[in-house]
């Protein structure tokens, strides 16, 4: 559980940067540098069509399905053939508890740099802020000419509208376009102490202080195509389970999805 809480901010923003629009399929390579010196390398595929998103990791063994129209998010475990459903955006006090009562804030600005990744031009941005009391810095190259970039941005706007007035709203300040490359550095600060004694919380925060998670994501392929409707459904025969007690009804979708960007100053 400690590990889950510590990586939550990085996962939250990382997933925020993986949203696309109708008929867009994005293949990504991720390298995660952990505080203990270990590196985790994995592939991820994100599929979006209309108001639905599916993020697939661990060779298809895990996926997250977000349906903005229904206002739901489902975490699917292919290995155990189970899934958990949450409301989206999260409801109740769970999100506030996870964030330590502090609204997340991320702001971006153009650096003036440019690059070309997998054949598509992109503009460099840098950003910084806080998520759950942790310091977060980000840098990325965003493209508005990659396939599906318009649909990508349309989905982002719909997501931003969906989370207005919630604890996730201020995490929507991500630049327009597809992030072809994104680096997120999370420096752990004081974690929420829900369910812990002051002594336990103090020891945990002391242990994790100044530890960093660095996630580097690069798009290896992006394409547009029509996706079957069942791409965004839980496979037949999977059993529905209750959310973990820590998350309750607030929705564990927070770690795996992100609201869309508002307009970023040039």
XYZ file of C-alpha atoms in Angstrom:
266
model
C 0.000 0.000 0.000
C 2.896 2.362 0.747
C 4.227 1.806 -2.747
C 0.812 2.528 -4.263
C 0.457 5.801 -2.386
C 3.976 6.938 -3.250
C 3.620 6.421 -6.994
C 0.070 7.784 -7.183
C 0.979 11.329 -8.291
C 3.238 10.125 -11.107
C 0.671 7.630 -12.335
C -2.070 10.224 -12.199
C -0.260 12.693 -14.405
C 1.170 10.039 -16.633
C -2.192 8.778 -17.489
C -3.364 12.337 -17.924
C -0.914 12.620 -20.795
C -2.185 9.543 -22.573
C -5.655 10.639 -23.585
C -6.695 10.702 -27.211
C -9.835 11.131 -29.307
C -12.086 9.253 -31.753
C -10.389 6.323 -33.415
C -6.886 7.165 -32.177
C -4.474 4.389 -31.167
C -1.240 5.371 -29.401
C 1.568 2.905 -28.677
C 4.021 4.069 -26.020
C 7.233 2.931 -24.376
C 7.730 3.849 -20.718
C 10.805 3.765 -18.503
C 10.176 4.381 -14.794
C 13.152 5.162 -12.541
C 12.249 4.262 -8.963
C 13.787 5.696 -5.756
C 15.509 2.373 -5.001
C 17.459 2.599 -8.252
C 15.407 0.004 -10.105
C 14.095 0.678 -13.597
C 10.758 -0.569 -14.874
C 10.292 -0.731 -18.645
C 6.883 -1.388 -20.122
C 4.729 -0.865 -23.182
C 1.314 0.756 -23.133
C -1.416 1.140 -25.732
C -4.101 3.808 -25.439
C -7.242 3.602 -27.569
C -9.889 6.324 -27.749
C -13.044 6.662 -29.767
C -15.686 9.285 -29.080
C -16.083 9.653 -25.321
C -14.425 6.348 -24.419
C -10.815 5.509 -23.557
C -8.987 2.254 -22.913
C -5.436 2.070 -21.585
C -3.723 -1.335 -21.843
C -0.551 -2.331 -19.968
C 1.271 -5.444 -18.746
C 0.928 -7.257 -22.089
C -2.822 -6.855 -21.978
C -3.230 -8.264 -18.479
C -4.405 -4.931 -17.081
C -6.559 -2.230 -18.609
C -8.515 0.847 -17.575
C -11.714 1.774 -19.411
C -13.139 5.285 -19.047
C -16.603 6.155 -20.347
C -17.290 9.890 -20.067
C -20.874 9.487 -21.281
C -21.732 7.011 -18.535
C -19.484 8.709 -15.988
C -17.690 5.484 -15.116
C -14.199 4.047 -14.984
C -13.373 0.345 -14.810
C -10.095 -1.291 -13.833
C -9.872 -4.692 -15.500
C -7.593 -7.523 -14.339
C -7.155 -9.944 -17.226
C -5.068 -12.405 -15.224
C -7.828 -12.966 -12.642
C -10.767 -12.125 -14.950
C -12.138 -9.503 -12.557
C -12.936 -5.791 -12.699
C -13.772 -2.893 -10.397
C -16.042 0.009 -11.388
C -15.869 3.571 -10.041
C -17.723 6.813 -10.748
C -15.878 9.354 -12.868
C -15.089 12.000 -11.876
C -14.500 10.619 -8.353
C -17.180 11.477 -5.805
C -17.132 11.883 -2.055
C -14.214 12.766 0.187
C -11.871 10.041 -1.010
C -10.100 12.214 -3.557
C -9.581 15.003 -1.037
C -8.103 12.500 1.397
C -5.749 11.119 -1.245
C -4.610 14.635 -2.105
C -4.168 15.618 1.525
C -6.928 18.195 1.145
C -4.864 20.168 -1.383
C -6.076 20.696 -4.944
C -3.461 19.611 -7.487
C -2.008 22.398 -9.613
C 0.124 22.057 -12.746
C 1.096 24.962 -15.017
C 2.914 24.759 -18.361
C 4.732 27.161 -20.651
C 6.407 26.923 -24.052
C 10.196 26.733 -23.982
C 10.616 27.835 -27.610
C 12.194 24.510 -28.518
C 11.010 22.179 -31.262
C 11.633 18.566 -32.216
C 10.488 15.841 -34.599
C 9.463 12.465 -33.187
C 8.415 9.468 -35.321
C 8.174 11.902 -38.229
C 5.922 14.529 -36.602
C 6.916 18.032 -35.503
C 6.257 19.001 -31.903
C 6.680 21.993 -29.582
C 8.576 21.747 -26.305
C 6.834 22.653 -23.034
C 7.901 22.568 -19.411
C 5.668 22.552 -16.366
C 5.698 22.324 -12.600
C 3.319 22.164 -9.669
C 2.089 20.008 -6.826
C -0.035 16.889 -6.646
C -1.075 15.487 -3.281
C 1.573 17.561 -1.518
C 4.310 16.208 -3.789
C 6.453 18.368 -6.071
C 6.041 17.553 -9.761
C 8.057 18.792 -12.735
C 7.265 17.887 -16.332
C 8.732 18.402 -19.774
C 7.329 17.225 -23.062
C 6.987 17.715 -26.784
C 3.386 18.157 -27.972
C 2.298 17.779 -31.603
C -0.809 19.171 -33.271
C 0.088 17.570 -36.631
C 0.227 13.906 -35.588
C -2.644 11.649 -36.756
C -5.764 12.158 -34.670
C -4.474 15.322 -32.978
C -7.796 17.142 -33.473
C -9.846 14.259 -32.084
C -7.309 13.975 -29.299
C -7.882 17.598 -28.282
C -11.669 17.248 -28.571
C -11.622 14.402 -26.077
C -9.410 16.440 -23.775
C -11.896 19.311 -23.793
C -14.738 16.950 -22.948
C -12.689 15.521 -20.099
C -11.937 19.026 -18.812
C -15.657 19.851 -18.779
C -16.354 16.632 -16.911
C -14.013 17.423 -14.019
C -14.921 21.090 -13.544
C -15.585 21.841 -9.907
C -13.733 18.745 -8.668
C -10.329 18.173 -7.053
C -9.021 17.146 -10.487
C -9.870 20.408 -12.251
C -6.520 22.129 -11.759
C -4.692 19.196 -13.320
C -6.121 20.158 -16.687
C -3.439 22.691 -17.599
C -1.713 20.388 -20.114
C -0.793 21.779 -23.569
C -2.958 21.041 -26.591
C -1.816 18.274 -28.908
C -0.448 14.770 -28.575
C 2.487 14.382 -26.137
C 4.966 12.453 -28.289
C 7.529 12.592 -25.501
C 6.897 13.275 -21.812
C 9.101 13.198 -18.713
C 7.543 13.446 -15.250
C 9.632 13.820 -12.099
C 7.780 13.439 -8.798
C 9.595 14.360 -5.579
C 7.713 12.949 -2.627
C 6.551 15.313 0.078
C 4.146 14.800 2.966
C 1.694 12.037 2.164
C -1.908 11.998 3.456
C -2.038 10.478 6.930
C -5.532 8.988 6.675
C -5.767 5.841 8.788
C -2.323 6.362 10.351
C -1.260 7.536 13.762
C 0.821 10.749 13.805
C 3.867 8.645 14.659
C 3.291 6.252 11.740
C 2.682 9.110 9.314
C 5.819 10.882 10.498
C 7.984 7.787 10.020
C 6.561 7.131 6.546
C 7.075 10.695 5.368
C 10.595 10.750 6.797
C 11.413 7.531 4.960
C 10.062 8.794 1.637
C 11.258 12.409 1.863
C 13.132 13.592 -1.213
C 12.628 10.268 -2.993
C 11.918 10.687 -6.684
C 10.053 8.789 -9.345
C 11.004 9.676 -12.930
C 8.756 8.442 -15.738
C 9.886 8.815 -19.350
C 7.298 8.085 -22.033
C 7.852 8.146 -25.791
C 5.253 7.437 -28.468
C 6.469 4.704 -30.812
C 3.434 4.695 -33.115
C 0.221 6.664 -33.541
C -2.587 5.925 -35.982
C -6.271 6.553 -36.599
C -8.808 3.835 -37.283
C -12.323 2.783 -36.381
C -12.426 0.674 -33.236
C -14.977 -2.081 -32.486
C -17.558 -1.086 -29.864
C -16.580 -4.016 -27.643
C -13.080 -2.548 -27.368
C -14.448 -0.516 -24.473
C -16.420 -3.251 -22.731
C -15.423 -5.698 -20.014
C -15.045 -9.167 -21.582
C -17.874 -11.601 -20.964
C -17.430 -13.807 -17.914
C -15.386 -11.333 -15.854
C -16.521 -10.934 -12.232
C -17.246 -7.525 -10.728
C -15.539 -6.788 -7.405
C -15.887 -4.067 -4.775
C -13.396 -1.163 -4.688
C -10.498 -1.436 -2.200
C -11.467 -0.005 1.231
C -8.836 2.739 0.942
C -10.515 4.097 -2.157
C -14.105 3.371 -1.275
C -16.454 5.054 -3.723
C -14.098 7.840 -4.686
C -12.926 6.058 -7.758
C -9.494 4.593 -8.306
C -9.623 6.088 -11.721
C -7.657 9.004 -10.377
C -4.325 7.228 -10.796
C -5.054 6.179 -14.350
C -6.690 9.047 -16.191
C -6.329 12.747 -16.594
C -8.584 15.667 -17.408
C -7.867 17.544 -20.559
C -5.941 20.746 -20.932
C -7.328 24.193 -20.750
C -5.798 26.746 -23.103
C -2.136 27.289 -22.261
C -0.595 30.733 -22.769
C 1.728 30.896 -25.762
